[in-house]
XYZ file of C-alpha atoms in Angstrom:
213
model
C 16.987 9.710 -4.127
C 15.922 11.430 -0.935
C 12.246 11.628 0.033
C 12.487 15.413 -0.197
C 13.768 15.280 -3.784
C 11.154 12.662 -4.635
C 8.420 14.968 -3.363
C 9.793 17.889 -5.377
C 9.685 15.826 -8.575
C 6.267 14.382 -7.738
C 4.899 17.870 -7.157
C 6.138 18.940 -10.596
C 4.268 15.999 -12.124
C 1.091 16.740 -10.144
C 1.144 20.369 -11.282
C 1.139 19.433 -14.976
C -2.674 19.175 -15.004
C -5.554 19.080 -12.526
C -6.241 15.422 -13.312
C -3.943 12.401 -13.532
C -5.659 9.623 -15.518
C -5.631 6.292 -13.682
C -5.370 3.701 -16.430
C -6.091 -0.030 -16.409
C -5.053 -1.246 -19.861
C -5.212 -4.854 -21.060
C -3.842 -4.380 -24.587
C -0.412 -2.854 -25.096
C -1.039 -2.450 -28.820
C -3.405 0.475 -28.182
C -1.376 2.029 -25.371
C 0.444 4.628 -27.455
C -2.782 5.771 -29.131
C -4.479 6.103 -25.747
C -1.562 8.104 -24.380
C -1.572 10.396 -27.422
C -5.327 10.995 -27.011
C -4.932 11.981 -23.355
C -1.871 14.155 -23.956
C -3.675 15.881 -26.836
C -6.498 16.721 -24.425
C -4.107 18.327 -21.972
C -3.423 15.502 -19.524
C 0.273 14.602 -19.863
C 0.797 12.773 -16.543
C -0.423 9.192 -16.940
C -0.663 6.563 -14.205
C -0.645 3.012 -15.567
C -1.789 0.633 -12.850
C 0.034 -2.666 -12.497
C -3.250 -4.557 -12.440
C -3.021 -6.339 -15.792
C -0.452 -8.726 -17.306
C 0.150 -6.134 -20.044
C 0.854 -3.228 -17.683
C 4.635 -3.130 -18.049
C 4.373 -3.326 -21.839
C 1.780 -0.558 -21.704
C 4.239 1.617 -19.775
C 6.931 0.909 -22.367
C 4.628 1.936 -25.198
C 3.324 5.057 -23.488
C 6.828 6.147 -22.480
C 7.604 6.626 -26.188
C 4.793 9.161 -26.693
C 5.931 12.770 -27.035
C 4.693 14.966 -24.212
C 3.678 12.109 -21.957
C 4.940 11.642 -18.406
C 4.276 8.005 -17.572
C 4.151 6.511 -14.110
C 3.317 3.161 -12.585
C 0.468 2.777 -10.151
C -0.354 0.065 -7.640
C 3.277 -0.371 -6.594
C 3.210 -2.907 -3.768
C 6.647 -4.542 -3.657
C 10.295 -3.700 -4.345
C 10.081 -5.916 -7.443
C 7.196 -3.790 -8.724
C 9.427 -0.738 -8.355
C 12.313 -2.343 -10.236
C 10.050 -3.574 -13.038
C 8.297 -0.211 -13.403
C 11.581 1.667 -13.548
C 12.968 -0.760 -16.145
C 9.824 -0.336 -18.253
C 10.307 3.426 -18.416
C 8.131 4.761 -15.606
C 9.313 8.156 -14.369
C 7.187 8.192 -11.213
C 5.368 5.722 -9.025
C 2.076 5.672 -7.145
C 1.130 3.390 -4.267
C -2.159 2.838 -2.422
C -0.299 2.990 0.884
C 3.296 3.017 2.060
C 5.583 0.495 3.712
C 9.212 0.951 4.668
C 10.279 -1.719 2.144
C 8.463 0.050 -0.667
C 9.804 3.475 0.281
C 13.332 2.066 0.560
C 13.025 0.502 -2.904
C 11.781 3.699 -4.549
C 14.576 5.723 -2.980
C 17.193 3.122 -3.977
C 15.900 3.006 -7.561
C 15.542 6.791 -7.926
C 11.816 6.507 -8.633
C 9.809 9.460 -7.260
C 6.859 8.061 -5.330
C 3.388 9.384 -4.605
C 2.736 7.307 -1.471
C -0.763 6.652 -0.203
C -2.151 7.850 3.118
C -5.664 7.548 4.511
C -5.289 8.954 8.012
C -3.594 11.819 9.804
C -1.166 9.374 11.407
C -0.141 7.929 8.030
C 0.277 11.412 6.573
C 2.383 12.460 9.564
C 4.576 9.376 9.329
C 5.270 9.997 5.651
C 5.933 13.672 6.324
C 8.350 12.706 9.087
C 10.283 10.647 6.533
C 10.297 13.566 4.092
C 7.299 12.933 1.811
C 5.348 16.182 1.570
C 3.282 15.138 -1.481
C 0.967 12.188 -0.903
C -1.987 10.315 -2.354
C -5.206 10.423 -0.318
C -6.714 6.997 -0.935
C -9.397 5.775 -1.084
C -10.692 9.329 -1.076
C -14.462 8.952 -1.123
C -14.500 5.914 1.166
C -12.443 7.875 3.702
C -14.851 10.775 3.956
C -14.205 12.636 0.732
C -13.276 16.283 0.448
C -14.486 17.194 3.984
C -12.120 14.601 5.476
C -9.196 15.800 3.378
C -9.903 19.385 4.367
C -9.961 18.365 8.032
C -6.624 16.555 7.716
C -5.142 19.610 6.032
C -5.962 21.956 8.883
C -3.340 20.595 11.321
C -0.984 19.271 8.607
C -0.812 22.067 5.994
C 2.702 21.018 4.977
C 1.350 18.038 3.028
C -0.167 18.362 -0.444
C -2.405 15.594 -1.734
C -3.629 13.913 -4.890
C -6.944 12.330 -3.856
C -7.888 9.186 -5.774
C -10.638 6.635 -5.400
C -14.212 7.531 -6.230
C -13.197 10.854 -7.774
C -15.014 11.826 -10.974
C -16.058 14.855 -12.931
C -19.020 15.508 -10.635
C -16.947 15.803 -7.437
C -13.437 16.704 -8.663
C -14.025 20.397 -7.965
C -14.773 19.647 -4.302
C -11.218 18.384 -3.953
C -9.472 20.800 -6.320
C -10.868 23.748 -4.375
C -8.967 22.639 -1.262
C -5.669 24.347 -0.471
C -3.991 21.001 0.225
C -4.988 19.394 -3.094
C -2.666 19.767 -6.093
C -4.505 17.435 -8.475
C -6.863 14.457 -8.473
C -6.552 10.999 -9.935
C -9.384 9.339 -11.794
C -10.304 6.800 -14.430
C -13.302 8.628 -15.891
C -11.248 10.274 -18.631
C -10.528 6.890 -20.223
C -13.627 4.740 -19.693
C -13.336 1.100 -20.687
C -16.011 1.306 -23.373
C -14.278 4.138 -25.211
C -10.892 2.468 -24.901
C -12.330 -0.794 -26.259
C -13.907 1.111 -29.158
C -10.628 2.976 -29.710
C -12.627 6.203 -29.795
C -9.613 8.445 -29.293
C -11.472 11.624 -30.245
C -13.993 11.064 -27.447
C -11.202 10.392 -24.954
C -9.394 13.541 -26.034
C -12.628 15.467 -25.456
C -12.979 14.013 -21.943
C -9.347 14.861 -21.242
C -9.830 18.432 -22.404
C -12.853 18.802 -20.130
C -10.802 17.513 -17.198
C -7.804 19.667 -18.054
C -10.016 22.765 -17.906
C -11.086 22.151 -14.296
C -10.094 25.058 -12.048
C -7.735 24.601 -9.117
């Protein structure tokens, strides 16, 4: 898969909804119900972070949910890419980007949303062919004003800012011309997931899905 094709597919995923839920799930047995709750609320693109021992099983479960588009987050190594692809992930997300990771995603036909925090990193990824990138960590790197400033000289790159993004500041990012969506965990808070309160999660998803962009 070429970087250009990867970016085309990643853009399609990012355009599905204004928010991509960033999910840290410990229990694969509730994964399908969580995915159904988020999809029902209008958030079909789901990023499952590889931060728990259950993550790959969670991806497998969520990949079976109708209407869901499941990806793997926190890809750090080529092995992560191979495991995520085998589990059923249809896209990947990384906090940064290394040549080894990019090579692995291209070799395994896994569209990647690679992370960039600076203009130089964004330019390097663009030079390779990645025109859709993750701005991370967004708030720690100056928030929406910083992303707007990066976009002025590099308008070719579209971003999904993640890291410190919530309902209260999502609009600041979504109003930018170089932002296609945001990533955030607020739509599936740990307390509601633990309580298996799927109706409340669907309501949060619906609120997020209605954000203008």
